[in-house]
CSV table of C-alpha atoms and ligand atoms in Angstrom, one decimal:
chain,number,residue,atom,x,y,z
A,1,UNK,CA,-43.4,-10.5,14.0
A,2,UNK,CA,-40.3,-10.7,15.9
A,3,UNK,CA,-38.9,-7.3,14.7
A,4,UNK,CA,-42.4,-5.9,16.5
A,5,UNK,CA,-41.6,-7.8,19.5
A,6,UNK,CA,-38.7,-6.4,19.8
A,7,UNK,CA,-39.6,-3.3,19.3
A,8,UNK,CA,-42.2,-3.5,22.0
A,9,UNK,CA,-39.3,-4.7,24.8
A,10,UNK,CA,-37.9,-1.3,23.4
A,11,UNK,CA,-41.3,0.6,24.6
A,12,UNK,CA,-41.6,-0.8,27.6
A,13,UNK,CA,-37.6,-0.1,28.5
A,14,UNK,CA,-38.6,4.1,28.1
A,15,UNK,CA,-41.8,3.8,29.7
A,16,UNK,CA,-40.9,1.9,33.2
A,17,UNK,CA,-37.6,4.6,32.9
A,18,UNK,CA,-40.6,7.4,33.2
A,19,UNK,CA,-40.1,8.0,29.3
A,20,UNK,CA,-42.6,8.8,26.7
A,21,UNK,CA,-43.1,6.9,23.4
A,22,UNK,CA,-45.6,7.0,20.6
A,23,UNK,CA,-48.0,4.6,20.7
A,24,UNK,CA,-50.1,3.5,17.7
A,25,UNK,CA,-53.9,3.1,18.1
A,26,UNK,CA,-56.6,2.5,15.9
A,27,UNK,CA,-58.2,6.2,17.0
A,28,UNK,CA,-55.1,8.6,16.6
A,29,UNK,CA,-51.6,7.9,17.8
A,30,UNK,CA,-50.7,8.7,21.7
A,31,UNK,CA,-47.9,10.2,23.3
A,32,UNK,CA,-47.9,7.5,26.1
A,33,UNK,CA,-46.5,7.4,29.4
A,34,UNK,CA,-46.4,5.4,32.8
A,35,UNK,CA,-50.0,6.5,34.1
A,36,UNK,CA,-49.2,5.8,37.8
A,37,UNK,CA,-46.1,7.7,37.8
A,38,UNK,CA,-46.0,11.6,38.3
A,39,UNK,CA,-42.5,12.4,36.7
A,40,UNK,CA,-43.4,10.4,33.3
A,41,UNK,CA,-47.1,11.9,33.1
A,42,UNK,CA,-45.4,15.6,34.1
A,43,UNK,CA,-43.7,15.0,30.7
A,44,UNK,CA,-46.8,14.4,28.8
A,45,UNK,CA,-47.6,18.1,30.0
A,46,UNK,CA,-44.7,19.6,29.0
A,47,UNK,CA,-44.0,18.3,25.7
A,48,UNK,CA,-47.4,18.6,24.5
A,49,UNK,CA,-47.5,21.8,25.9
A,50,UNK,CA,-50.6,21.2,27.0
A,51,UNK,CA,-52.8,23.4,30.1
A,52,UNK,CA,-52.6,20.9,33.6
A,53,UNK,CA,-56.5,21.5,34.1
A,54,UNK,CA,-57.1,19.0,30.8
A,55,UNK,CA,-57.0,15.7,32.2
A,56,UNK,CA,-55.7,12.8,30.1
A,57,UNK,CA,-57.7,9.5,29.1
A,58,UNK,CA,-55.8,6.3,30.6
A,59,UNK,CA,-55.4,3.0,28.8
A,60,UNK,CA,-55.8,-0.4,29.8
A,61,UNK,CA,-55.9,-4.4,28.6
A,62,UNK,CA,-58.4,-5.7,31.0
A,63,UNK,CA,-61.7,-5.3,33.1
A,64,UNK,CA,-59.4,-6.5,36.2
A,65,UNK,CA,-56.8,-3.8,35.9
A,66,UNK,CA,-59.6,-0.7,35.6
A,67,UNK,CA,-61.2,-2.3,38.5
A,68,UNK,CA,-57.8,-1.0,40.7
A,69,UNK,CA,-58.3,2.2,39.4
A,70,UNK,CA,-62.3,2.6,39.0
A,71,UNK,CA,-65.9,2.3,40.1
A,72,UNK,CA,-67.5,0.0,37.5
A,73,UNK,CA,-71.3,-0.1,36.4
A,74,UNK,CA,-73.9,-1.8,34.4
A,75,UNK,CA,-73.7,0.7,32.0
A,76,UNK,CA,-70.1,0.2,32.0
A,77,UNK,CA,-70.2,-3.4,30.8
A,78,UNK,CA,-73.2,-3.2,28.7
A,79,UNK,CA,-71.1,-1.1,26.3
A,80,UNK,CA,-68.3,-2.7,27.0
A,81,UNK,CA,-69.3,-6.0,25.6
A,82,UNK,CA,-70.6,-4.5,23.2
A,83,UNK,CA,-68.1,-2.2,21.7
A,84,UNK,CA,-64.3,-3.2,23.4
A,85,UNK,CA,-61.3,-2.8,22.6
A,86,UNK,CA,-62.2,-0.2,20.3
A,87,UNK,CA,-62.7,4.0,19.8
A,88,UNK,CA,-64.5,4.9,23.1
A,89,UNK,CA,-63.8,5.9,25.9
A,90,UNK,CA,-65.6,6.0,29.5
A,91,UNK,CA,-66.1,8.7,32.0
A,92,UNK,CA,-65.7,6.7,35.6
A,93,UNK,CA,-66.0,6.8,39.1
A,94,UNK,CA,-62.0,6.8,40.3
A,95,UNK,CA,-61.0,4.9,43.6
A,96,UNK,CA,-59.9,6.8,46.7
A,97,UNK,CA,-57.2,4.1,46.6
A,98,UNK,CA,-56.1,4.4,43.2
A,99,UNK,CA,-52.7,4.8,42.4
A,100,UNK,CA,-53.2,7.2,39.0
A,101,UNK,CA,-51.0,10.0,39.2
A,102,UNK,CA,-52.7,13.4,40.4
A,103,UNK,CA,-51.4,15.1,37.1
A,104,UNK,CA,-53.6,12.6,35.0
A,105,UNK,CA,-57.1,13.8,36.7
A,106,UNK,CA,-56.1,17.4,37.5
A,107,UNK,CA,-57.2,15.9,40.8
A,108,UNK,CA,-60.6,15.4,40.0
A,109,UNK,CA,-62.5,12.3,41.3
A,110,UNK,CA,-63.1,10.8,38.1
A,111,UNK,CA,-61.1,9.0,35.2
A,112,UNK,CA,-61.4,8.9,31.5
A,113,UNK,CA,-60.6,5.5,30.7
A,114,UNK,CA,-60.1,3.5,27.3
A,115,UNK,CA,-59.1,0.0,25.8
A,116,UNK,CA,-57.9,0.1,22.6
A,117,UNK,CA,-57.9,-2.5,20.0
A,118,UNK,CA,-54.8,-2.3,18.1
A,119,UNK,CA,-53.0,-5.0,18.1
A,120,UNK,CA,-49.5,-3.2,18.8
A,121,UNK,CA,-51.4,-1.2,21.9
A,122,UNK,CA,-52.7,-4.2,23.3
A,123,UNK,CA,-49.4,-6.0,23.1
A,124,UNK,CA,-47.3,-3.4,25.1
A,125,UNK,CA,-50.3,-3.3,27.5
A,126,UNK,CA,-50.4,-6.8,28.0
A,127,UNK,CA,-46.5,-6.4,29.0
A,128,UNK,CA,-46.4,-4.1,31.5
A,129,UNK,CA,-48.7,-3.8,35.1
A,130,UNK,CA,-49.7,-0.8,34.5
A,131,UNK,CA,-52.0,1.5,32.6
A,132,UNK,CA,-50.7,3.8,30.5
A,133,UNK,CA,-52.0,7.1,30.4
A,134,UNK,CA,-51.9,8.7,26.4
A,135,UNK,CA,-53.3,11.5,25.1
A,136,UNK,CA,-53.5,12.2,21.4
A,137,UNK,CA,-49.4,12.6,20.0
A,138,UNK,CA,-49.3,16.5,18.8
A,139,UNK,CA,-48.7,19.8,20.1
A,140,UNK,CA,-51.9,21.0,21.9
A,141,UNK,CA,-54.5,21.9,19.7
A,142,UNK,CA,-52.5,21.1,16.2
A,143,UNK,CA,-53.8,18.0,14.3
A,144,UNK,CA,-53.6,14.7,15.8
A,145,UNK,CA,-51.6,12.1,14.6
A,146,UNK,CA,-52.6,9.2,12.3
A,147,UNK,CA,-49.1,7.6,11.8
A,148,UNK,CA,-45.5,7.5,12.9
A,149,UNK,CA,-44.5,9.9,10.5
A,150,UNK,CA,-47.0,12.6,11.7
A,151,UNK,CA,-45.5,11.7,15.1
A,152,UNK,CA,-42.5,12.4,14.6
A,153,UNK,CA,-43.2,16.0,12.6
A,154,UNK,CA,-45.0,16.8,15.7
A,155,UNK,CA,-42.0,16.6,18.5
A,156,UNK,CA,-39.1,15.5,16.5
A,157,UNK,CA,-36.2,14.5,18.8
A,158,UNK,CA,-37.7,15.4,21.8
A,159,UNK,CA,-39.0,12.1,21.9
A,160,UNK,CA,-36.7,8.8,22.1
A,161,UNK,CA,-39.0,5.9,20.7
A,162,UNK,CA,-42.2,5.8,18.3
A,163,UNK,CA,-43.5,2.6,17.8
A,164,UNK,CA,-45.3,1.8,14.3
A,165,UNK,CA,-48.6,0.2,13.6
A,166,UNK,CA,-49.4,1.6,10.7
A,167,UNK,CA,-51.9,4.5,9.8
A,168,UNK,CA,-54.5,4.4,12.1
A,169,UNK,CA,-58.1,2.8,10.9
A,170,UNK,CA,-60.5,4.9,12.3
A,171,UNK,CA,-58.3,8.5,12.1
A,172,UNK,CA,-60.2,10.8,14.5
A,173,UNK,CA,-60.6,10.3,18.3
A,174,UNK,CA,-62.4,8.3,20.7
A,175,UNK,CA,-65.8,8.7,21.7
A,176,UNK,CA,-66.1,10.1,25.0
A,177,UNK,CA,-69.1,9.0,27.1
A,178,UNK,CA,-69.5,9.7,30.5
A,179,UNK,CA,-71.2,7.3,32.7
A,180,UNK,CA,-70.6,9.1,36.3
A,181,UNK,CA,-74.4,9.7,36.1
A,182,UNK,CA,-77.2,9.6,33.6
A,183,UNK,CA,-75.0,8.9,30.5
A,184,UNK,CA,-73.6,11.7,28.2
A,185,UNK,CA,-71.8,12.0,25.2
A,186,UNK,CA,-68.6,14.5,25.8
A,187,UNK,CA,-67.0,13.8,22.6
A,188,UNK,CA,-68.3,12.8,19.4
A,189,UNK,CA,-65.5,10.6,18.0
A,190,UNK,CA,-65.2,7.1,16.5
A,191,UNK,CA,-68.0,5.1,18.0
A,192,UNK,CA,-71.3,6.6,16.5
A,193,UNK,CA,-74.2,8.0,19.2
A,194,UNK,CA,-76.5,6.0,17.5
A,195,UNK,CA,-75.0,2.7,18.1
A,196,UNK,CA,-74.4,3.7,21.7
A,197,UNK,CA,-77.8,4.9,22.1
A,198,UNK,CA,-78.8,1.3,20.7
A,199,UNK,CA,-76.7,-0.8,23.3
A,200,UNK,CA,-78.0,1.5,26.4
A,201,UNK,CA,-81.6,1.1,25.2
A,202,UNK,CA,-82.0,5.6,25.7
A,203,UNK,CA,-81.8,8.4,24.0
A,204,UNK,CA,-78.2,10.4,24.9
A,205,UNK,CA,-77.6,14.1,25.7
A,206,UNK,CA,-74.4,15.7,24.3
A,207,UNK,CA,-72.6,18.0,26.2
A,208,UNK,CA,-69.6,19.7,24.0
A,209,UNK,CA,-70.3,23.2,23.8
A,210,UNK,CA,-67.6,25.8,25.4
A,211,UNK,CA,-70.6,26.8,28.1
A,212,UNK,CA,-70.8,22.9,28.9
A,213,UNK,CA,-70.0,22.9,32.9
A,214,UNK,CA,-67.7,19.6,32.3
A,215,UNK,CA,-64.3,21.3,30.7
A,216,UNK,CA,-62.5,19.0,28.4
A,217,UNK,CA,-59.8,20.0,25.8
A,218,UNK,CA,-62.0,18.7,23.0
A,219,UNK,CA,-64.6,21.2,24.0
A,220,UNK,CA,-62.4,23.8,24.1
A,221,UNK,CA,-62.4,27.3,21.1
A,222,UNK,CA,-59.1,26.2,19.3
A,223,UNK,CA,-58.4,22.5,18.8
A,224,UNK,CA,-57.7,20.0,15.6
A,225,UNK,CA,-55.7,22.8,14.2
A,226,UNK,CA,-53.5,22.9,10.6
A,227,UNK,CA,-52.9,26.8,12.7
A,228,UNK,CA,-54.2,27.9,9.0
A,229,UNK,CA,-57.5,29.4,8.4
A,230,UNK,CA,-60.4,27.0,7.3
A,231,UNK,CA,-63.5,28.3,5.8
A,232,UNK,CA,-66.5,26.4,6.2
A,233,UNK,CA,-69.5,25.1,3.5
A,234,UNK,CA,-67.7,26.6,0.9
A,235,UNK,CA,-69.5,26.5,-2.3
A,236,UNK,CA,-66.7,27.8,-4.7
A,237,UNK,CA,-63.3,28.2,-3.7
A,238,UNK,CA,-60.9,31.9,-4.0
A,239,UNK,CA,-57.7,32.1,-5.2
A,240,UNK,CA,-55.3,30.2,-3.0
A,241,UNK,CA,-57.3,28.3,-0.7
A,242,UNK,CA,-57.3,24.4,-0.9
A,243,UNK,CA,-60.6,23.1,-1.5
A,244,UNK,CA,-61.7,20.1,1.0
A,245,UNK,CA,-64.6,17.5,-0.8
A,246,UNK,CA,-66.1,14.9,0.7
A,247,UNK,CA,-66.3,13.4,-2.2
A,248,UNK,CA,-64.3,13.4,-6.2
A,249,UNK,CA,-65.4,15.9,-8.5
A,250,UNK,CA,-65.2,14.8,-12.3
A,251,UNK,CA,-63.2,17.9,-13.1
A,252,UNK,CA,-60.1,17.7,-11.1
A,253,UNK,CA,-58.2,20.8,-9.8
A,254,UNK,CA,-54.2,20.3,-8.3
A,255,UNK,CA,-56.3,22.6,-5.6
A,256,UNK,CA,-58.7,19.7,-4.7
A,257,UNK,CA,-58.4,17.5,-2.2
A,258,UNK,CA,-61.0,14.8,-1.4
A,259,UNK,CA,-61.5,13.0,1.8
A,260,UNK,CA,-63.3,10.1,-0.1
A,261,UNK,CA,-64.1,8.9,-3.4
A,262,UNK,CA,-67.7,8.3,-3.4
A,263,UNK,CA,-68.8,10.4,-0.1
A,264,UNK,CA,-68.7,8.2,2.3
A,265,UNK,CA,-68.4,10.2,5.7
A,266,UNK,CA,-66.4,7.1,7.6
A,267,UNK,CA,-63.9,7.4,5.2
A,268,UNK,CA,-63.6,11.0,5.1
A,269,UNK,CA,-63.2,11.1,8.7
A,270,UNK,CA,-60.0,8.4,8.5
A,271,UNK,CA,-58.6,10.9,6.2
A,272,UNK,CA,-59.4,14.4,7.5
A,273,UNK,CA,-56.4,14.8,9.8
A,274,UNK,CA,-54.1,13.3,7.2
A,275,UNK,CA,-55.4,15.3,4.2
A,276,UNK,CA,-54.9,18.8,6.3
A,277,UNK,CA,-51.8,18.1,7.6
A,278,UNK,CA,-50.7,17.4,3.7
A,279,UNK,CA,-52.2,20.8,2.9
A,280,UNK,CA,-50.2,22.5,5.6
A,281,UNK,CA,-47.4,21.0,4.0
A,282,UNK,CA,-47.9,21.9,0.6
A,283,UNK,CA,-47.9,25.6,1.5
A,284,UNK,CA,-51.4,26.5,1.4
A,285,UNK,CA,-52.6,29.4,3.6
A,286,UNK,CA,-56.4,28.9,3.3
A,287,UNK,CA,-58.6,25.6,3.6
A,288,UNK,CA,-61.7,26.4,2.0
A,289,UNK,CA,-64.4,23.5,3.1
A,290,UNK,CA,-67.2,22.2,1.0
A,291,UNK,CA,-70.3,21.2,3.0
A,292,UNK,CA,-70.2,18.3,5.1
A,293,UNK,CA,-74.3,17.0,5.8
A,294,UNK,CA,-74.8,17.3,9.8
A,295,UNK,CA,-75.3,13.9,10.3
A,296,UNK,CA,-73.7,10.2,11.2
A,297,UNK,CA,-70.0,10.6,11.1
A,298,UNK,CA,-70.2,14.0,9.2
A,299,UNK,CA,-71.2,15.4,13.2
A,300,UNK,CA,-67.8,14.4,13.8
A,301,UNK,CA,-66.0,16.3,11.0
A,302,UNK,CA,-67.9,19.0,11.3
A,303,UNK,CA,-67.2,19.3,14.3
A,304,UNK,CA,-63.7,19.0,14.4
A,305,UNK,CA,-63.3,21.4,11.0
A,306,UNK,CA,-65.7,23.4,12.9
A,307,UNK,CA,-63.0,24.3,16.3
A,308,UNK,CA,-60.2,24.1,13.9
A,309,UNK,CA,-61.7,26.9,12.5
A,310,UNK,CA,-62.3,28.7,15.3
B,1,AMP,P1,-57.0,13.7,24.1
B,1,AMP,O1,-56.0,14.8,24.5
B,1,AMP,O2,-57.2,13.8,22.6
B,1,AMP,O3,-56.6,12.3,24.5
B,1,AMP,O4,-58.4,14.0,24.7
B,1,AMP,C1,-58.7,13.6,26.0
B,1,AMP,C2,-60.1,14.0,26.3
B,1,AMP,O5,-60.6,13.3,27.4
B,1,AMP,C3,-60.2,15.4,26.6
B,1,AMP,O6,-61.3,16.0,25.9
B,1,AMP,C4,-60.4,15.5,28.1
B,1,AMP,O7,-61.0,16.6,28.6
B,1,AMP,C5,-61.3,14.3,28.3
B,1,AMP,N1,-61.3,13.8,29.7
B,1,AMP,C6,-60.2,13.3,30.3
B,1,AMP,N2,-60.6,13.0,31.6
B,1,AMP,C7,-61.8,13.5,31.8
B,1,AMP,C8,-62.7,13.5,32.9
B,1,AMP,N3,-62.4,13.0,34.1
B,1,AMP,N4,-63.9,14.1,32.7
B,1,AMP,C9,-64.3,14.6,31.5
B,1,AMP,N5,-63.5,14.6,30.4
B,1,AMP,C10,-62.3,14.0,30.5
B,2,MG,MG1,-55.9,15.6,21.5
């Protein structure tokens, strides 16, 4: 415990000097910065090498803090009872007097705003006044990170601090919903539509196609890349490729790699980004993917498989 507390005094040293750490969440892990500042969110841009016009989501502890930054509504705390801290993340209304950095929004008027529930997160944003602005910790449109290592193999020195928390539980992104409007899913993620749809009492639409008219990274050809190619609903597998199960076969293969024992989809997706970036690493030049059923949390790795593929 103390070793952690110290190492969150560490954090918040490099983020009120402007820096950006690695930040553990339960989702993927962040490459965080000061979200009112424009020099430290400017870094975010240039070490992920990521395009300005792809706004990043911005993190904070409490109701009372967003409500500086953004218009709330009943929608808003319906779901937020309901499903806070954890893997979603709202579309809102931003404040003329906010004090976000431009560079977060791309200067649009709204905000993409999240509370996270791990422990470490909610610590460091307990410690500091104010919200920190983190997009997932990896090169633009590689793999997202699920642990410090992965953080690390993704910007090596260029980065001063990681903290650790541990591989993260859920393993793919946040939900996105956007509650400007009428509601709508931009993200499929780790908050399932259905339970959302549940809480808000309606049927959702989902908006993530490239002709969508709301542009967000996630939606974008490329993304969720191991930058080798992946072949999807793969029955058999040629010579080469690595074969992706969502489930064990009896017959084992040194080839095989499952993202769960006994098929179940929420474990496969806390694994996907793990198991392909241990394929990349074990030299593979094809991912060859068995099919994944379209439904529940196999939407959200086909998805995912799906634009990596791309
Ligand atoms: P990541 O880089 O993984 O944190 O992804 C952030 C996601 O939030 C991207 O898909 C962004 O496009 C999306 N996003 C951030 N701000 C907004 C916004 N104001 N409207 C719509 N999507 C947004
Ligand atoms: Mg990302």
């Amino acid at each position: 415990m103390k070793k952690n507390d110290s190492n969150i005094k560490k954090a918040v040293k490099y983020l009120n000097n402007n820096d950006c750490i690695g930040l553990p969440t339960e989702t993927v892990y962040g490459l965080a910065a000061n979200a009112y500042s424009n020099k430290a969110t400017k870094k975010i841009f240039s070490l992920k090498k990521r395009p300005i016009n792809n706004p990043l989501i911005v993190h904070y502890y409490k109701v009372r803090d967003l409500k500086k930054d953004c218009e709330t509504n009943v929608n808003f705390y319906k779901l937020y009872k309901a499903f806070c801290p954890g893997p979603i993340t709202f579309i809102l209304k931003l404040k003329k007097k906010s004090k976000i950095s431009k560079n977060v929004t791309n200067k649009k008027n709204t905000l993409a705003i999240r509370f996270p529930s791990h422990t470490i997160a909610r610590k460091l944003l307990k410690s500091i006044n104010y919200p920190i602005a983190a997009p997932s910790a990896n090169i633009s449109e590689s793999i997202s990170p699920v642990s410090k290592k992965d953080v690390i193999d993704e910007f090596g020195n260029k980065i001063k601090f990681v903290l650790d928390g541990g591989r993260s539980k859920i393993g793919v992104e946040s939900t996105i919903i956007s509650l400007v409007k009428t509601p709508k899913i931009l993200r499929l993620g780790g908050l399932s539509i259905s339970a959302l749809e549940k809480e808000l009492k309606m049927k959702l639409r989902i908006y993530l196609s490239n002709n969508s008219k709301i542009k967000t990274p996630g939606s974008s050809k490329l993304h969720y890349s191991p930058g080798i190619p992946i072949r999807m609903n793969a029955n058999m597998i040629k010579k080469d490729e690595a074969y992706l199960l969502i489930k064990k076969k009896l017959r084992q293969n040194k080839n095989y790699f499952y993202l769960s024992e006994k098929k179940n989809l929420m474990e496969c997706c806390k694994n996907l980004y793990k198991t392909l970036r241990k394929i990349k690493k074990l030299g593979y030049k094809k991912i060859a993917v068995e099919k994944i059923p379209n439904q529940g949390f196999g939407l959200v790795i086909n998805d995912r498989l799906i634009r990596a593929s791309k």
